[in-house]
Amino acid sequence: MYKELREITAQLTGEGGPFEIAQVAIDGVSLRTYKNAPADMRQVWLGTAGHGDADYLVYEEERLTYAESHQLVAAAARNLVDRFGVKPGDRIAVAMRNYPEWVLSYWAAISVGASGVGMNAWWVTDEMAYGLEDSAPKILICDQDRLKTFMPVRDQFPDMKIVGVRLAEPVEGVVDYAELRAQGGDMPDVVVDPDDDACIFYTSGTTGRPKGAQLTHRGCVLNIMNVVFMNLAASTALAKANGTEPIDPANAPVTVTLVTTPLFHVTANNCVVQPATLTGGKIIHMYKWDAGEALKLIEREKITGISGVPVMSREIIAHPDCDKYDTSSLTALGGGGAQLQPDLVG
């Protein structure tokens, strides 16, 4: 298959190919890039409007199409600019579990040139305070539990605006995210520099304080392109090696992805959600990981791929109810973050 993979790579990345490689000068250094890549993450998001009424985000009984999501992202982005005065280069922290609002808030932030700061949802109060001090966001968007974690140090951040997601009741000085949704509005016209930060995600901090890892728009876009290219090249080369007809990307079935890991990490956000968004995939969120619930979702939503730590794949396969559910839609169980045991490879 290596011969086929080299041939397909040459075709895809050669002159006129969809992933044609070009050179670009950045700060006087010549680097390789994809000639046809979107300029920035704002363009990535705006380019997905064409997916229209296709399902985008699913959480429990909630379901948002791409068209609905674009309306919500535009409304949030308009509020960020007009109401909160957000400008390119500002930072917006997102602290919540894997709700649809995490994804919507992120797209809104980077679409107006702000950096989306992923706050570890498991941080306790002093850790959260450290992350906020370190990243200095203009706005904190958080759910009920993270708001509770934040409140003891609220006075340390007098200039930071707070937006609450899925609040049980109004909180003084906290803008309800539902209010932003209700106000509506068009996407602001903002120019984004490809080499500005798109996001900041924190390391685990196992040997000290967590470090805020910065990723530029250019870097995030190329990561998405790399993931899409990798999947296309591998599937096409495999089909050629097996003597079968490769799938036409234009008519390929929609990917349906179960997000199993936190969105404040690049695995879920940059390597799962973003490539799936670009290609019009459906993204399923869970309140928390549970293999039994995952099996129900696989059957209900016809999930095609799951990526997490290897033990999650094992928990699905070894679950006592596994045979009770239709898992025939699954084409891939993968992941990283830990050693993949040999008996899981197949």
Short mmCIF file of C-alpha atoms in Angstrom, two decimals:
data_model
loop_
_atom_site.label_atom_id
_atom_site.label_comp_id
_atom_site.label_asym_id
_atom_site.label_seq_id
_atom_site.Cartn_x
_atom_site.Cartn_y
_atom_site.Cartn_z
CA MET A 1 0.00 0.00 0.00
CA TYR A 2 3.00 2.33 0.47
CA LYS A 3 3.47 2.50 -3.30
CA GLU A 4 -0.17 3.50 -3.77
CA LEU A 5 0.04 6.02 -0.96
CA ARG A 6 3.05 7.72 -2.54
CA GLU A 7 1.27 7.87 -5.89
CA ILE A 8 -1.93 9.31 -4.43
CA THR A 9 0.02 11.84 -2.36
CA ALA A 10 1.81 13.04 -5.48
CA GLN A 11 -1.51 13.43 -7.32
CA LEU A 12 -3.25 15.28 -4.49
CA THR A 13 -0.37 17.63 -3.68
CA GLY A 14 0.96 18.17 -7.21
CA GLU A 15 0.22 21.08 -9.52
CA GLY A 16 -3.52 21.45 -10.00
CA GLY A 17 -4.32 19.00 -7.20
CA PRO A 18 -6.82 19.87 -4.45
CA PHE A 19 -3.98 19.87 -1.91
CA GLU A 20 -1.35 21.49 -4.11
CA ILE A 21 1.74 22.46 -2.11
CA ALA A 22 3.09 26.00 -2.41
CA GLN A 23 5.70 28.12 -0.63
CA VAL A 24 4.87 31.14 1.49
CA ALA A 25 7.23 33.61 3.16
CA ILE A 26 6.46 34.25 6.84
CA ASP A 27 8.75 36.64 8.71
CA GLY A 28 11.38 36.09 6.05
CA VAL A 29 11.21 32.30 6.27
CA SER A 30 9.94 30.22 3.36
CA LEU A 31 7.46 27.58 4.51
CA ARG A 32 5.30 25.02 2.74
CA THR A 33 1.55 25.52 2.69
CA TYR A 34 -1.55 24.37 0.83
CA LYS A 35 -2.19 26.67 -2.12
CA ASN A 36 -5.97 26.27 -1.85
CA ALA A 37 -6.24 26.53 1.94
CA PRO A 38 -8.62 29.12 3.45
CA ALA A 39 -6.77 32.23 4.60
CA ASP A 40 -7.88 32.01 8.23
CA MET A 41 -10.31 30.29 10.58
CA ARG A 42 -12.97 32.92 9.97
CA GLN A 43 -12.97 31.86 6.31
CA VAL A 44 -13.18 28.21 7.35
CA TRP A 45 -16.33 28.92 9.35
CA LEU A 46 -17.96 31.18 6.76
CA GLY A 47 -17.29 28.56 4.11
CA THR A 48 -19.44 26.00 5.93
CA ALA A 49 -22.64 28.01 5.47
CA GLY A 50 -23.26 25.99 2.33
CA HIS A 51 -24.00 22.90 4.43
CA GLY A 52 -27.35 24.57 5.14
CA ASP A 53 -29.99 22.40 6.75
CA ALA A 54 -27.68 19.45 7.44
CA ASP A 55 -27.37 18.50 11.11
CA TYR A 56 -24.32 20.05 12.77
CA LEU A 57 -24.44 19.84 16.57
CA VAL A 58 -26.41 17.25 18.52
CA TYR A 59 -26.60 17.21 22.32
CA GLU A 60 -29.10 14.91 24.02
CA GLU A 61 -32.45 15.94 22.50
CA GLU A 62 -31.13 19.21 21.07
CA ARG A 63 -30.24 19.46 17.40
CA LEU A 64 -28.78 22.39 15.47
CA THR A 65 -28.33 22.58 11.71
CA TYR A 66 -25.47 24.42 10.04
CA ALA A 67 -27.87 27.20 9.05
CA GLU A 68 -29.11 27.60 12.63
CA SER A 69 -25.57 27.49 13.96
CA HIS A 70 -24.46 30.21 11.56
CA GLN A 71 -27.27 32.43 12.79
CA LEU A 72 -26.27 31.83 16.42
CA VAL A 73 -22.56 32.37 15.76
CA ALA A 74 -23.29 35.59 13.87
CA ALA A 75 -25.49 36.83 16.73
CA ALA A 76 -22.81 36.08 19.31
CA ALA A 77 -20.10 37.66 17.15
CA ARG A 78 -22.17 40.81 16.65
CA ASN A 79 -22.65 41.11 20.42
CA LEU A 80 -18.96 40.56 21.05
CA VAL A 81 -18.09 43.49 18.80
CA ASP A 82 -20.97 45.92 19.40
CA ARG A 83 -21.81 45.21 23.02
CA PHE A 84 -18.47 44.21 24.50
CA GLY A 85 -16.10 46.08 22.19
CA VAL A 86 -14.08 43.01 21.19
CA LYS A 87 -11.33 43.73 18.66
CA PRO A 88 -8.82 41.54 16.83
CA GLY A 89 -6.13 40.46 19.26
CA ASP A 90 -8.45 40.33 22.28
CA ARG A 91 -8.95 37.04 24.10
CA ILE A 92 -12.19 35.31 25.03
CA ALA A 93 -12.09 32.49 27.57
CA VAL A 94 -14.52 29.57 27.31
CA ALA A 95 -15.07 27.46 30.43
CA MET A 96 -17.79 24.83 30.24
CA ARG A 97 -18.45 21.17 29.63
CA ASN A 98 -19.02 19.98 26.05
CA TYR A 99 -22.19 21.94 25.39
CA PRO A 100 -23.03 23.16 21.87
CA GLU A 101 -22.37 26.68 23.17
CA TRP A 102 -18.68 25.78 23.53
CA VAL A 103 -18.37 25.29 19.78
CA LEU A 104 -20.60 28.26 18.92
CA SER A 105 -18.69 30.59 21.26
CA TYR A 106 -15.37 29.47 19.84
CA TRP A 107 -16.40 30.13 16.23
CA ALA A 108 -17.82 33.52 17.22
CA ALA A 109 -14.59 34.52 18.97
CA ILE A 110 -12.17 33.57 16.21
CA SER A 111 -14.49 34.93 13.51
CA VAL A 112 -14.00 38.45 14.91
CA GLY A 113 -10.24 38.04 15.29
CA ALA A 114 -10.19 37.23 18.99
CA SER A 115 -8.33 34.27 20.46
CA GLY A 116 -10.47 31.50 21.93
CA VAL A 117 -8.95 30.50 25.28
CA GLY A 118 -9.90 26.97 26.31
CA MET A 119 -10.22 26.81 30.08
CA ASN A 120 -9.80 23.39 31.68
CA ALA A 121 -13.28 22.54 32.96
CA TRP A 122 -11.79 20.50 35.82
CA TRP A 123 -9.78 23.37 37.26
CA VAL A 124 -10.53 24.38 40.83
CA THR A 125 -10.82 28.04 41.79
CA ASP A 126 -7.13 28.93 42.18
CA GLU A 127 -6.24 27.11 38.95
CA MET A 128 -8.98 28.94 37.10
CA ALA A 129 -7.75 32.24 38.53
CA TYR A 130 -4.24 31.43 37.30
CA GLY A 131 -5.48 30.71 33.78
CA LEU A 132 -7.44 33.96 33.68
CA GLU A 133 -4.52 35.98 35.00
CA ASP A 134 -2.19 34.36 32.49
CA SER A 135 -4.40 34.78 29.40
CA ALA A 136 -6.06 38.09 30.42
CA PRO A 137 -9.31 37.57 28.48
CA LYS A 138 -11.74 40.40 27.87
CA ILE A 139 -14.69 38.06 28.35
CA LEU A 140 -15.29 34.81 30.21
CA ILE A 141 -18.05 32.59 28.78
CA CYS A 142 -18.87 29.87 31.30
CA ASP A 143 -21.58 27.44 32.34
CA GLN A 144 -23.22 27.18 35.75
CA ASP A 145 -20.61 24.93 37.36
CA ARG A 146 -17.63 26.92 36.10
CA LEU A 147 -19.33 30.15 37.18
CA LYS A 148 -19.60 28.70 40.68
CA THR A 149 -15.88 27.89 40.57
CA PHE A 150 -15.07 31.41 39.40
CA MET A 151 -17.21 33.44 41.80
CA PRO A 152 -14.82 33.31 44.81
CA VAL A 153 -12.19 35.18 42.73
CA ARG A 154 -14.54 37.37 40.75
CA ASP A 155 -13.28 40.57 42.44
CA GLN A 156 -9.80 39.90 41.07
CA PHE A 157 -11.08 40.55 37.53
CA PRO A 158 -13.15 43.75 37.75
CA ASP A 159 -12.81 44.64 34.06
CA MET A 160 -13.60 41.21 32.65
CA LYS A 161 -17.12 40.71 31.31
CA ILE A 162 -18.89 37.48 32.18
CA VAL A 163 -21.39 35.59 30.02
CA GLY A 164 -23.27 32.67 31.58
CA VAL A 165 -24.41 29.60 29.66
CA ARG A 166 -27.41 27.49 30.74
CA LEU A 167 -27.86 29.41 33.98
CA ALA A 168 -30.44 28.07 36.41
CA GLU A 169 -31.35 31.64 37.41
CA PRO A 170 -30.14 35.19 36.70
CA VAL A 171 -26.84 36.22 38.30
CA GLU A 172 -26.07 39.87 38.98
CA GLY A 173 -23.42 41.22 36.65
CA VAL A 174 -23.54 38.14 34.41
CA VAL A 175 -24.96 38.40 30.89
CA ASP A 176 -27.11 35.41 29.98
CA TYR A 177 -25.92 33.76 26.76
CA ALA A 178 -29.57 33.20 25.83
CA GLU A 179 -29.90 36.98 25.61
CA LEU A 180 -27.16 37.13 22.99
CA ARG A 181 -28.93 34.46 20.96
CA ALA A 182 -32.24 36.28 21.13
CA GLN A 183 -30.83 39.60 19.93
CA GLY A 184 -29.62 38.16 16.63
CA GLY A 185 -27.45 40.12 14.24
CA ASP A 186 -25.24 39.72 11.19
CA MET A 187 -21.63 38.59 11.24
CA PRO A 188 -19.37 41.64 11.65
CA ASP A 189 -16.99 42.44 8.82
CA VAL A 190 -13.56 41.88 10.36
CA VAL A 191 -10.14 41.40 8.77
CA VAL A 192 -8.16 38.60 10.40
CA ASP A 193 -4.39 38.26 10.17
CA PRO A 194 -3.51 34.60 9.40
CA ASP A 195 -0.55 34.81 11.79
CA ASP A 196 -2.55 36.12 14.75
CA ASP A 197 -3.47 33.67 17.51
CA ALA A 198 -6.69 31.76 16.93
CA CYS A 199 -6.64 29.84 20.19
CA ILE A 200 -4.78 29.27 23.42
CA PHE A 201 -5.03 25.86 25.09
CA TYR A 202 -3.34 24.96 28.33
CA THR A 203 -1.02 22.05 28.97
CA SER A 204 -1.74 19.66 31.82
CA GLY A 205 0.80 21.29 34.12
CA THR A 206 2.12 18.01 35.52
CA THR A 207 5.50 19.51 36.46
CA GLY A 208 4.39 23.04 37.28
CA ARG A 209 1.86 25.62 36.24
CA PRO A 210 0.04 24.87 32.95
CA LYS A 211 1.44 26.63 29.91
CA GLY A 212 -0.80 28.47 27.45
CA ALA A 213 0.02 27.01 24.02
CA GLN A 214 -0.78 29.50 21.26
CA LEU A 215 -1.91 28.41 17.81
CA THR A 216 -2.24 30.82 14.90
CA HIS A 217 -5.04 30.92 12.34
CA ARG A 218 -2.59 29.68 9.72
CA GLY A 219 -1.52 26.79 11.93
CA CYS A 220 -5.12 25.79 12.73
CA VAL A 221 -6.15 25.93 9.07
CA LEU A 222 -3.21 23.79 7.97
CA ASN A 223 -3.98 21.28 10.72
CA ILE A 224 -7.52 20.90 9.36
CA MET A 225 -6.18 20.52 5.84
CA ASN A 226 -3.68 17.93 7.05
CA VAL A 227 -6.41 15.85 8.73
CA VAL A 228 -8.68 15.95 5.67
CA PHE A 229 -5.76 15.20 3.35
CA MET A 230 -4.57 12.30 5.51
CA ASN A 231 -8.01 10.65 5.54
CA LEU A 232 -8.54 11.13 1.81
CA ALA A 233 -5.08 9.90 0.84
CA ALA A 234 -5.27 6.84 3.08
CA SER A 235 -8.76 5.77 1.94
CA THR A 236 -7.94 6.31 -1.73
CA ALA A 237 -4.64 4.43 -1.51
CA LEU A 238 -6.31 1.54 0.32
CA ALA A 239 -9.01 1.28 -2.32
CA LYS A 240 -6.41 1.29 -5.08
CA ALA A 241 -4.34 -1.36 -3.32
CA ASN A 242 -7.43 -3.56 -2.94
CA GLY A 243 -8.51 -3.04 -6.53
CA THR A 244 -11.75 -1.31 -5.59
CA GLU A 245 -13.22 1.98 -6.74
CA PRO A 246 -12.24 4.83 -4.40
CA ILE A 247 -15.01 6.96 -2.95
CA ASP A 248 -15.60 10.21 -4.79
CA PRO A 249 -15.07 12.94 -2.12
CA ALA A 250 -17.92 14.94 -3.62
CA ASN A 251 -20.31 12.04 -2.99
CA ALA A 252 -18.75 10.65 0.18
CA PRO A 253 -21.14 9.87 3.03
CA VAL A 254 -21.34 12.48 5.77
CA THR A 255 -19.11 11.77 8.75
CA VAL A 256 -20.91 11.48 12.07
CA THR A 257 -18.49 11.97 14.94
CA LEU A 258 -18.92 11.36 18.66
CA VAL A 259 -16.88 13.83 20.71
CA THR A 260 -15.56 11.87 23.67
CA THR A 261 -12.84 14.18 25.02
CA PRO A 262 -12.99 17.77 26.35
CA LEU A 263 -13.27 20.61 23.87
CA PHE A 264 -10.68 22.61 25.82
CA HIS A 265 -8.08 20.23 24.34
CA VAL A 266 -6.78 20.31 20.77
CA THR A 267 -7.77 16.69 20.19
CA ALA A 268 -11.50 17.33 20.38
CA ASN A 269 -11.49 20.91 19.14
CA ASN A 270 -8.80 21.15 16.46
CA CYS A 271 -8.52 17.53 15.30
CA VAL A 272 -12.12 16.32 15.57
CA VAL A 273 -14.63 19.18 15.50
CA GLN A 274 -12.87 21.48 13.04
CA PRO A 275 -12.20 18.96 10.22
CA ALA A 276 -15.72 17.55 10.65
CA THR A 277 -17.12 21.09 10.39
CA LEU A 278 -15.19 21.87 7.23
CA THR A 279 -16.55 18.76 5.51
CA GLY A 280 -20.15 19.16 6.71
CA GLY A 281 -20.09 16.41 9.30
CA LYS A 282 -22.50 15.87 12.17
CA ILE A 283 -21.00 16.24 15.64
CA ILE A 284 -22.47 14.51 18.69
CA HIS A 285 -21.77 15.73 22.23
CA MET A 286 -22.26 13.84 25.49
CA TYR A 287 -22.86 15.19 28.99
CA LYS A 288 -20.00 12.97 30.10
CA TRP A 289 -18.33 9.82 28.82
CA ASP A 290 -20.30 6.63 29.32
CA ALA A 291 -19.78 3.58 27.09
CA GLY A 292 -23.38 2.43 27.44
CA GLU A 293 -24.68 5.84 26.42
CA ALA A 294 -22.18 5.89 23.55
CA LEU A 295 -23.65 2.64 22.21
CA LYS A 296 -27.13 4.17 22.24
CA LEU A 297 -25.86 7.20 20.34
CA ILE A 298 -23.99 5.06 17.80
CA GLU A 299 -27.24 3.32 16.92
CA ARG A 300 -29.47 6.41 17.06
CA GLU A 301 -27.22 8.83 15.15
CA LYS A 302 -25.46 6.29 12.90
CA ILE A 303 -22.07 7.42 14.18
CA THR A 304 -19.22 6.63 11.79
CA GLY A 305 -16.19 7.49 13.91
CA ILE A 306 -15.05 7.82 17.50
CA SER A 307 -11.70 9.20 18.63
CA GLY A 308 -10.60 9.24 22.25
CA VAL A 309 -8.12 7.56 24.52
CA PRO A 310 -7.72 3.84 23.72
CA VAL A 311 -9.55 2.67 26.83
CA MET A 312 -12.75 4.24 25.46
CA SER A 313 -12.64 1.96 22.43
CA ARG A 314 -12.09 -1.00 24.72
CA GLU A 315 -15.01 0.01 26.93
CA ILE A 316 -17.32 0.09 23.91
CA ILE A 317 -16.16 -3.26 22.54
CA ALA A 318 -16.20 -4.94 25.96
CA HIS A 319 -19.49 -3.45 27.14
CA PRO A 320 -21.97 -6.21 28.10
CA ASP A 321 -24.68 -4.56 25.96
CA CYS A 322 -22.50 -4.07 22.87
CA ASP A 323 -24.24 -6.81 20.88
CA LYS A 324 -27.66 -5.34 21.66
CA TYR A 325 -27.01 -2.25 19.56
CA ASP A 326 -26.51 -1.72 15.84
CA THR A 327 -22.93 -0.51 15.51
CA SER A 328 -22.63 -1.27 11.79
CA SER A 329 -22.27 2.44 10.94
CA LEU A 330 -18.89 2.59 12.72
CA THR A 331 -15.96 2.66 10.34
CA ALA A 332 -13.26 3.83 12.75
CA LEU A 333 -12.39 3.59 16.43
CA GLY A 334 -9.21 5.49 17.08
CA GLY A 335 -7.43 7.90 19.34
CA GLY A 336 -4.28 8.73 21.21
CA GLY A 337 -3.02 10.13 24.48
CA ALA A 338 -1.97 6.68 25.67
CA GLN A 339 -0.44 3.49 24.32
CA LEU A 340 -2.69 1.63 21.88
CA GLN A 341 -2.71 -2.00 22.96
CA PRO A 342 -1.88 -4.47 20.16
CA ASP A 343 -5.17 -6.36 20.47
CA LEU A 344 -7.09 -3.15 19.68
CA VAL A 345 -5.37 -2.72 16.33
CA GLY A 346 -7.25 -4.14 13.43
#
